[in-house]
mmCIF file of C-alpha atoms and ligand atoms in Angstrom:
data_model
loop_
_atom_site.group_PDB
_atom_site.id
_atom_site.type_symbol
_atom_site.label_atom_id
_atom_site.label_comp_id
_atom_site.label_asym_id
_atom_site.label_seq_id
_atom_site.Cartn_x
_atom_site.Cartn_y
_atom_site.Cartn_z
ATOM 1 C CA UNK A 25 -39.464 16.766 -25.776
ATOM 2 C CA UNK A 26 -41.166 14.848 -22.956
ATOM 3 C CA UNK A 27 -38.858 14.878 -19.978
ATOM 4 C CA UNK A 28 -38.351 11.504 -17.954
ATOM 5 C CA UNK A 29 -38.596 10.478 -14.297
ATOM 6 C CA UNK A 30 -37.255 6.671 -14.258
ATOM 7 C CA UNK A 31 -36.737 4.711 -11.416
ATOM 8 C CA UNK A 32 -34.787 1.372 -10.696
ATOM 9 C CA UNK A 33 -35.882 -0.707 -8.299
ATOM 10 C CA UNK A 34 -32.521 -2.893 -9.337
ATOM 11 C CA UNK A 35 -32.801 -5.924 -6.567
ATOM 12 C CA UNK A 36 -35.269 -4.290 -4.234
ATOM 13 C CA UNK A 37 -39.101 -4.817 -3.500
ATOM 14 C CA UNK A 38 -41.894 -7.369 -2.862
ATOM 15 C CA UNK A 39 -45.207 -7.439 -3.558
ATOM 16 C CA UNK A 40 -46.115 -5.236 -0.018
ATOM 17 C CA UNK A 41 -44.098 -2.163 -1.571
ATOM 18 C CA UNK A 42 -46.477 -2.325 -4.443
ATOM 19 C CA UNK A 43 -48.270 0.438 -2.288
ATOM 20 C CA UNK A 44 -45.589 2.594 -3.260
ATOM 21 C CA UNK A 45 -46.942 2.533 -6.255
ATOM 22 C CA UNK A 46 -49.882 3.364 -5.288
ATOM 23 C CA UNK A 47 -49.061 6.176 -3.404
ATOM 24 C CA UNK A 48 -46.728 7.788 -6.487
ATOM 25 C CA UNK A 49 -49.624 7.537 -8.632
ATOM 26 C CA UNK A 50 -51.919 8.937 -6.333
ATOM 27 C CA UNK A 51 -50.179 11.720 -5.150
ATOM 28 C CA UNK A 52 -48.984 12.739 -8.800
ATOM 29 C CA UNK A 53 -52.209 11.558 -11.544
ATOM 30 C CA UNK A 54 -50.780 14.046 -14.070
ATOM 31 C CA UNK A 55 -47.176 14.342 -13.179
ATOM 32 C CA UNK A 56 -45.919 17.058 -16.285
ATOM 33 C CA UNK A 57 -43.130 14.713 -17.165
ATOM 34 C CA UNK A 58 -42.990 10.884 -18.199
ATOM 35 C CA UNK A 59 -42.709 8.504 -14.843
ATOM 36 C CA UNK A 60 -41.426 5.481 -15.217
ATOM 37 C CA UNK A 61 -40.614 2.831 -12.253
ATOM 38 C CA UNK A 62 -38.679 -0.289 -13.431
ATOM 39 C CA UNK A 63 -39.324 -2.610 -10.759
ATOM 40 C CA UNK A 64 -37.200 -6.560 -10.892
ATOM 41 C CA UNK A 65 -38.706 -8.640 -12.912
ATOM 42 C CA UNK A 66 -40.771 -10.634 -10.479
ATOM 43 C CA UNK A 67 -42.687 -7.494 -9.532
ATOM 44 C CA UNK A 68 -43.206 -6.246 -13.539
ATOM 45 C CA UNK A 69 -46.769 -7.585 -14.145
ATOM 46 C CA UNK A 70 -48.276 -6.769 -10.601
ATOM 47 C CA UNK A 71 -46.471 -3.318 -10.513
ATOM 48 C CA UNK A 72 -48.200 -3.012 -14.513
ATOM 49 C CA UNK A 73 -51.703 -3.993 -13.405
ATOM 50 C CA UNK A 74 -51.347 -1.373 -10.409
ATOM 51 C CA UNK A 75 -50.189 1.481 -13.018
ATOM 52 C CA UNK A 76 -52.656 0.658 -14.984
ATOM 53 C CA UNK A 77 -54.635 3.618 -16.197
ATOM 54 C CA UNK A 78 -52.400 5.881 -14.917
ATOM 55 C CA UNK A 79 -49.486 7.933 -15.887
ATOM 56 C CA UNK A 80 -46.872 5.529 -14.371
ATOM 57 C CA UNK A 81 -45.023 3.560 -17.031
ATOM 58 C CA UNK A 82 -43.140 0.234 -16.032
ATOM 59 C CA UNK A 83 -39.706 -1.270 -17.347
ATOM 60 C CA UNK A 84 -37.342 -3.527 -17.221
ATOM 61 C CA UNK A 85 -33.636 -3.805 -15.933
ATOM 62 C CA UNK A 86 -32.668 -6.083 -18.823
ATOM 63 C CA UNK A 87 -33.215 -8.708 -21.183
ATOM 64 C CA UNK A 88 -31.958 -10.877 -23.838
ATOM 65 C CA UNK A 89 -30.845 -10.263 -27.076
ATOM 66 C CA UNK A 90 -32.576 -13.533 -28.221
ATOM 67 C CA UNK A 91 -36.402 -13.856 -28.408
ATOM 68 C CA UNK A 92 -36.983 -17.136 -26.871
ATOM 69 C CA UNK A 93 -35.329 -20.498 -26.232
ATOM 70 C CA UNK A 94 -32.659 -22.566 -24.037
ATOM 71 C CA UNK A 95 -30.885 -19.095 -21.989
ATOM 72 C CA UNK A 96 -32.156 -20.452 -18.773
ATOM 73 C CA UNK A 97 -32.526 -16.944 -16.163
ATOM 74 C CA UNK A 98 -32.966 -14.483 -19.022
ATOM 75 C CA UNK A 99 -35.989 -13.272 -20.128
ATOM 76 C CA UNK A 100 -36.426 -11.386 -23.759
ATOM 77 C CA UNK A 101 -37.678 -8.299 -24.192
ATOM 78 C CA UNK A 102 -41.150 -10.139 -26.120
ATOM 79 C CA UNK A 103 -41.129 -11.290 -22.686
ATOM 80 C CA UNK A 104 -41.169 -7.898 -20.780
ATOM 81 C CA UNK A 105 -43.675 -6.363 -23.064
ATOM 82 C CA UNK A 106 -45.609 -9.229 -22.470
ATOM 83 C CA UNK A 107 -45.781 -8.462 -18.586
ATOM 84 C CA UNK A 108 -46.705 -5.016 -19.438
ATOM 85 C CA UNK A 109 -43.339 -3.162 -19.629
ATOM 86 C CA UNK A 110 -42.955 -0.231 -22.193
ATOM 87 C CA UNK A 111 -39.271 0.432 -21.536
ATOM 88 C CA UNK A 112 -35.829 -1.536 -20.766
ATOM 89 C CA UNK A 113 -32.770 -0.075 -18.892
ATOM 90 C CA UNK A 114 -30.082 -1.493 -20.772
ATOM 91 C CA UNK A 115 -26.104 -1.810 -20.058
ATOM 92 C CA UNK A 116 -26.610 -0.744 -16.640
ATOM 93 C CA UNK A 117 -23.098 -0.795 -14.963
ATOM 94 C CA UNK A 118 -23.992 -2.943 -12.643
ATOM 95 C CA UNK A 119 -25.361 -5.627 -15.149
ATOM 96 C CA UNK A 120 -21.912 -4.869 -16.858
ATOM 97 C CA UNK A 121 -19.823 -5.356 -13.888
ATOM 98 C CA UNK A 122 -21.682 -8.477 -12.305
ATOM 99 C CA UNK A 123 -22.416 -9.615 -15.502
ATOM 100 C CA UNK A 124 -19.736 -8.721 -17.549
ATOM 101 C CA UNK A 125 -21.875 -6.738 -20.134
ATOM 102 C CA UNK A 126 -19.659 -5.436 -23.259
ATOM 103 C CA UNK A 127 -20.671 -2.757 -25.587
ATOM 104 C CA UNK A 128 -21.500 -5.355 -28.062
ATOM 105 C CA UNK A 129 -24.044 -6.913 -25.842
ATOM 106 C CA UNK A 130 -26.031 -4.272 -24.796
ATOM 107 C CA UNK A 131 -26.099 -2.735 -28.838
ATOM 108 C CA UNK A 132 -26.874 -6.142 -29.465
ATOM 109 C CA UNK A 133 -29.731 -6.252 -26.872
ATOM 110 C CA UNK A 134 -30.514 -2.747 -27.611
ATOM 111 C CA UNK A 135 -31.584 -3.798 -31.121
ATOM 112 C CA UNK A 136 -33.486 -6.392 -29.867
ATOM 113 C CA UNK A 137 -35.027 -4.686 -27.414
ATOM 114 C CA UNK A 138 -36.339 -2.353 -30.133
ATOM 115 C CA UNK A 139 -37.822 -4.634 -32.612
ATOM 116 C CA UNK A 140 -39.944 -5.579 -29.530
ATOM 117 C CA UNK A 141 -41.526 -2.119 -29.218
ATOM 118 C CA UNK A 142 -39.696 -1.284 -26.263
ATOM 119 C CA UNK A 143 -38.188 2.356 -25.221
ATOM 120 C CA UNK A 144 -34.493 1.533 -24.502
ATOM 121 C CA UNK A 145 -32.513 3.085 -21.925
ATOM 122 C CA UNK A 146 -28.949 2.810 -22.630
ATOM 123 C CA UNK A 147 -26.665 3.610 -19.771
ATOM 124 C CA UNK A 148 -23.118 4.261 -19.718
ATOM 125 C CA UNK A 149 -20.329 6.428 -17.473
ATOM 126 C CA UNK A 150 -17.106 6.080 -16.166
ATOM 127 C CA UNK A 151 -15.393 4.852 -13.244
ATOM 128 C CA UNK A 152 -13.572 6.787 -10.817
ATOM 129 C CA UNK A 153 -9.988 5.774 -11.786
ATOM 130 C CA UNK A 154 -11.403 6.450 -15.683
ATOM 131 C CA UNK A 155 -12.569 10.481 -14.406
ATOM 132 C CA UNK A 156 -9.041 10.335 -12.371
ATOM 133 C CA UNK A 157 -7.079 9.864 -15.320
ATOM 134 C CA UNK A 158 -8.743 12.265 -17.210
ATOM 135 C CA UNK A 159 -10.331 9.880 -19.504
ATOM 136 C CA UNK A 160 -13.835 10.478 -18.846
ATOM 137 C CA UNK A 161 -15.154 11.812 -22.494
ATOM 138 C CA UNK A 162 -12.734 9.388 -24.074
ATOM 139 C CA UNK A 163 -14.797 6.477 -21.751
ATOM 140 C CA UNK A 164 -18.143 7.781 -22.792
ATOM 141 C CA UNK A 165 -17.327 8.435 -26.517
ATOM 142 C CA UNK A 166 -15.950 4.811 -26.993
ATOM 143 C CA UNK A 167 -19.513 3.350 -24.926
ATOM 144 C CA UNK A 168 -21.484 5.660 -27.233
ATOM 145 C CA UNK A 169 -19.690 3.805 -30.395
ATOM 146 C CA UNK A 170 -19.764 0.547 -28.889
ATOM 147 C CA UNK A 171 -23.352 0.129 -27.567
ATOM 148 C CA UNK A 172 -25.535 2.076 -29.535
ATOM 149 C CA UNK A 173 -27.150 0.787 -32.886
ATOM 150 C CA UNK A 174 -25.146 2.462 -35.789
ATOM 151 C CA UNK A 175 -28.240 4.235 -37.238
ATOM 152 C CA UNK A 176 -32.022 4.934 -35.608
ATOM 153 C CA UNK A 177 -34.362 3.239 -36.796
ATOM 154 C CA UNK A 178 -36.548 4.189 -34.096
ATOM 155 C CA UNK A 179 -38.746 7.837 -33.383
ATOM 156 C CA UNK A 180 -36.167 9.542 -30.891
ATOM 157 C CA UNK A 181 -38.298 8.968 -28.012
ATOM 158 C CA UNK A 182 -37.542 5.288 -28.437
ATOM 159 C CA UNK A 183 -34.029 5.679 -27.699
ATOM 160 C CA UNK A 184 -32.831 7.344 -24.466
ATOM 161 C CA UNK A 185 -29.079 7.554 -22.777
ATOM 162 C CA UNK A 186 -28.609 7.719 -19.515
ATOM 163 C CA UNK A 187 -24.818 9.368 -18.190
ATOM 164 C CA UNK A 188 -24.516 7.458 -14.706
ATOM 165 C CA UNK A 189 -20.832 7.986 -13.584
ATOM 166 C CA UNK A 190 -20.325 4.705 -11.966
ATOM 167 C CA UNK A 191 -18.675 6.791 -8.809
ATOM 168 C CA UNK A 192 -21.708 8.423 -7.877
ATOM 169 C CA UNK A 193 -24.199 5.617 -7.987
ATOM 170 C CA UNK A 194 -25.325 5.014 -4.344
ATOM 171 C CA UNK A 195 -22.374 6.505 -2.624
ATOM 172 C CA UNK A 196 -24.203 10.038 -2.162
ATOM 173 C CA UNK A 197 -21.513 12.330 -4.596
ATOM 174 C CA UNK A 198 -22.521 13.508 -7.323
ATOM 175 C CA UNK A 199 -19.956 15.269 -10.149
ATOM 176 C CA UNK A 200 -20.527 19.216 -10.108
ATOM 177 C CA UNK A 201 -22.925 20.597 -12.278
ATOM 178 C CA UNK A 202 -20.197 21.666 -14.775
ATOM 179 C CA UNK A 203 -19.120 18.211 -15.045
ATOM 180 C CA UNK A 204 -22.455 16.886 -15.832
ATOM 181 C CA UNK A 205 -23.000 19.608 -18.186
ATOM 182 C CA UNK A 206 -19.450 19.116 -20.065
ATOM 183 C CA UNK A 207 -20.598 14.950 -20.123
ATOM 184 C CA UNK A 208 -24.128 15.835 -21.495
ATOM 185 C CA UNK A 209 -23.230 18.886 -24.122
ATOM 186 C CA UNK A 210 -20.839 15.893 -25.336
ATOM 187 C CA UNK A 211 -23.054 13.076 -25.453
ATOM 188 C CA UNK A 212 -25.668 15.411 -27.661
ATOM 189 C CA UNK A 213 -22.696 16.264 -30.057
ATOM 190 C CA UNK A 214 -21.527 12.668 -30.425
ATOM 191 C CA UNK A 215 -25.247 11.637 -30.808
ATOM 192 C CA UNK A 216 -25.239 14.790 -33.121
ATOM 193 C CA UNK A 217 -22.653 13.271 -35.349
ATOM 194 C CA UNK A 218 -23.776 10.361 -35.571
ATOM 195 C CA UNK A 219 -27.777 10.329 -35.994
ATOM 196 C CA UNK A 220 -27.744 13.725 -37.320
ATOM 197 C CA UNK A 221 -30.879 16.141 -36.068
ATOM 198 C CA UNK A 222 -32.792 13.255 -35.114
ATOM 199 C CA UNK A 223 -30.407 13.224 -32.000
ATOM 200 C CA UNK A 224 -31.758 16.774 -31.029
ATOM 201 C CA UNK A 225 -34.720 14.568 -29.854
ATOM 202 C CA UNK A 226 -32.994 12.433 -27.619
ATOM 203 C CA UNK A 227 -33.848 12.134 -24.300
ATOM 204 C CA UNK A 228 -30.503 12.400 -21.948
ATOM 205 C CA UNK A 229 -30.861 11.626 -18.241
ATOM 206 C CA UNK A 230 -28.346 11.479 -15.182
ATOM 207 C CA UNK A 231 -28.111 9.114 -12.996
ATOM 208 C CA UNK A 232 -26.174 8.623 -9.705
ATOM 209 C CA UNK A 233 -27.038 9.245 -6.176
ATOM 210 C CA UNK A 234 -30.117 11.799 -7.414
ATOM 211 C CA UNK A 235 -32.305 12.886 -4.706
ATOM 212 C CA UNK A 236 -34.966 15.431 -3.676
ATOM 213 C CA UNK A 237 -32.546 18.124 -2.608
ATOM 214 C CA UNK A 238 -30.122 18.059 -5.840
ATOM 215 C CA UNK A 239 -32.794 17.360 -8.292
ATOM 216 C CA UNK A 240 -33.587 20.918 -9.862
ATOM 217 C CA UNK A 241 -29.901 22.044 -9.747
ATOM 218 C CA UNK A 242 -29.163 19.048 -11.971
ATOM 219 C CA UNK A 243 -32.378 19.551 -14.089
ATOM 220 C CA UNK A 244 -31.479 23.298 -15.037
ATOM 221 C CA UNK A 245 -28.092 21.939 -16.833
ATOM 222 C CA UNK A 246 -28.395 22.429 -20.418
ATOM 223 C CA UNK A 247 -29.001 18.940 -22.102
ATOM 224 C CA UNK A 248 -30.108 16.932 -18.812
ATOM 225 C CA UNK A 249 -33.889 15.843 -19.902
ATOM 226 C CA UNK A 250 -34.711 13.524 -17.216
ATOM 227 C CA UNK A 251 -33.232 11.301 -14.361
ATOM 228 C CA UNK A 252 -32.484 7.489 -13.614
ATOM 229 C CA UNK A 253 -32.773 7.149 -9.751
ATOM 230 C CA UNK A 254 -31.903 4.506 -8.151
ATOM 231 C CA UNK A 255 -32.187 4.149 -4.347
ATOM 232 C CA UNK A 256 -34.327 7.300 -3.789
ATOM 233 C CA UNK A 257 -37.247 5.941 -6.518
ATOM 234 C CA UNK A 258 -38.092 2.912 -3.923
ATOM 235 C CA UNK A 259 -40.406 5.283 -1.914
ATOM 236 C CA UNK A 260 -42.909 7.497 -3.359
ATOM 237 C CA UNK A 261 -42.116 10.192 -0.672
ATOM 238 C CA UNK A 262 -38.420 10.538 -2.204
ATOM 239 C CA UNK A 263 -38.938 9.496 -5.798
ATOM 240 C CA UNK A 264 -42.570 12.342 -6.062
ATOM 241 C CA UNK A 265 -40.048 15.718 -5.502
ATOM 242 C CA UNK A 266 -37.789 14.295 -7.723
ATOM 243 C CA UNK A 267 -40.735 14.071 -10.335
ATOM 244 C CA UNK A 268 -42.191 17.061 -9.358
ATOM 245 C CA UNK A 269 -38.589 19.113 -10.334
ATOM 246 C CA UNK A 270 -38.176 17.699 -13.478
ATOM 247 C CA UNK A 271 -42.097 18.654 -14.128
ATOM 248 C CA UNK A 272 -41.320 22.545 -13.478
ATOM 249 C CA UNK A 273 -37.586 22.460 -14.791
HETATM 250 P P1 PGA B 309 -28.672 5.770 -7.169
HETATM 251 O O1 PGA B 309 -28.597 4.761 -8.423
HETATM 252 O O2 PGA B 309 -29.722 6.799 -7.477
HETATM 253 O O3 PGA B 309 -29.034 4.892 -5.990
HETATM 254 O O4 PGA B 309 -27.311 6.385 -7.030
HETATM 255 C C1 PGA B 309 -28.718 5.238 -9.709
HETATM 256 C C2 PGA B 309 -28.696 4.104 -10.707
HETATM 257 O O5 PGA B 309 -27.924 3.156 -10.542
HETATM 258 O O6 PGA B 309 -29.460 4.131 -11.694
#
């Protein structure tokens, strides 16, 4: 299984921090591991011509469940593979707290977004009242259900899930290994049960406040195949060690 760096740019970046790109694909031209930066959607054809040729993948942060017509804002995911995207975060909790994104939505995008051609990464976690209470695995068994197509109709590289505890993104804590570890061994034996084999391919990254100097603890815990990093993929200085750990994990 290819492991996979992915970055989200979420509202960040103009054209000048394209050399960021520049410098991540410079610095690392055959990185050991997939790299993937989705930048907003403003910056997804630019950031595509620059990573042209290279080993940098881009994606998007969302899209629509529809292919075209009157959804004035959205774009589809014809759209971002039209602008030179090959992947789509999806269900982001972000997108489902601002947006008020249900499980139905983002199976209902994820679909969508897979007819298109497009690798889908499906994110889910709890909150910090949810861990609290002690319903974490309940929480991430129920998103699993919810926003996931029943049956894959994709190769397993097409479909990746990303555990992002909604507590740790950008506040700097991160659960302890053990945690992630419990979350991940249980998201591969839901997956398991539900795809059969097949879901031994999936890819399973974490995601939430991932940096340089946690990076290869995180990486060595059994069913953690890549990382979705949000504030430390904006620079190429921060986002390359996090790239390089997953390469040697
Ligand atoms: P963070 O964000 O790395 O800034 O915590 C992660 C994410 O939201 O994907």
């Amino acid at each position: 299984m290819r492991k996979l760096a992915a970055g989200n740019w979420k509202m960040n970046g103009s054209v000048e921090d394209l050399d960021e790109v520049t410098a991540l694909i410079a610095a690392h031209p055959a990185p050991g591991c997939e790299m993937l930066l989705c930048p907003p959607a403003t910056l997804l054809s630019r950031m595509a011509e620059r990573a042209a040729g290279s080993s940098l993948m881009v994606g998007g942060q969302d899209c629509h469940a529809k292919t075209s017509g009157a959804h004035t804002g959205d774009v589809s995911a014809q759209m971002l593979k039209d602008a030179g995207a090959t992947h789509v975060i999806l269900g982001h909790s972000e997108r489902r707290a601002d947006h008020g994104e249900s499980d139905i939505s983002v199976r209902a995008k994820t679909i969508a977004a897979q007819a298109a051609g497009l690798t889908v990464i499906v994110c889910i976690g709890e909150t910090e009242a949810q861990r609290n209470a002690g319903d974490t695995l309940a929480v991430i068994g129920r998103q699993l259900e919810g926003s996931l197509p029943t049956s894959l109709t994709t190769a397993p590289d097409g479909l990746v899930i990303a555990y992002e505890p909604v507590w740790a993104i950008g506040t700097g804590r991160t659960p302890t290994l053990q945690e992630v570890g419990e979350v991940h061994g249980f998201i591969r034996a839901t997956l398991t049960k539900r795809y059969g084999e097949a879901a031994n391919g999936l890819r399973l990254l974490y995601g939430g406040s991932v940096k340089a100097s946690n990076a290869a603890a995180i990486f060595a815990v059994p069913h953690v195949n890549g990382a979705l990093v949000g504030g430390a993929s904006l620079k190429a200085a921060d986002f390359g060690p996090i790239v390089l750990a997953l390469a040697v994990s």
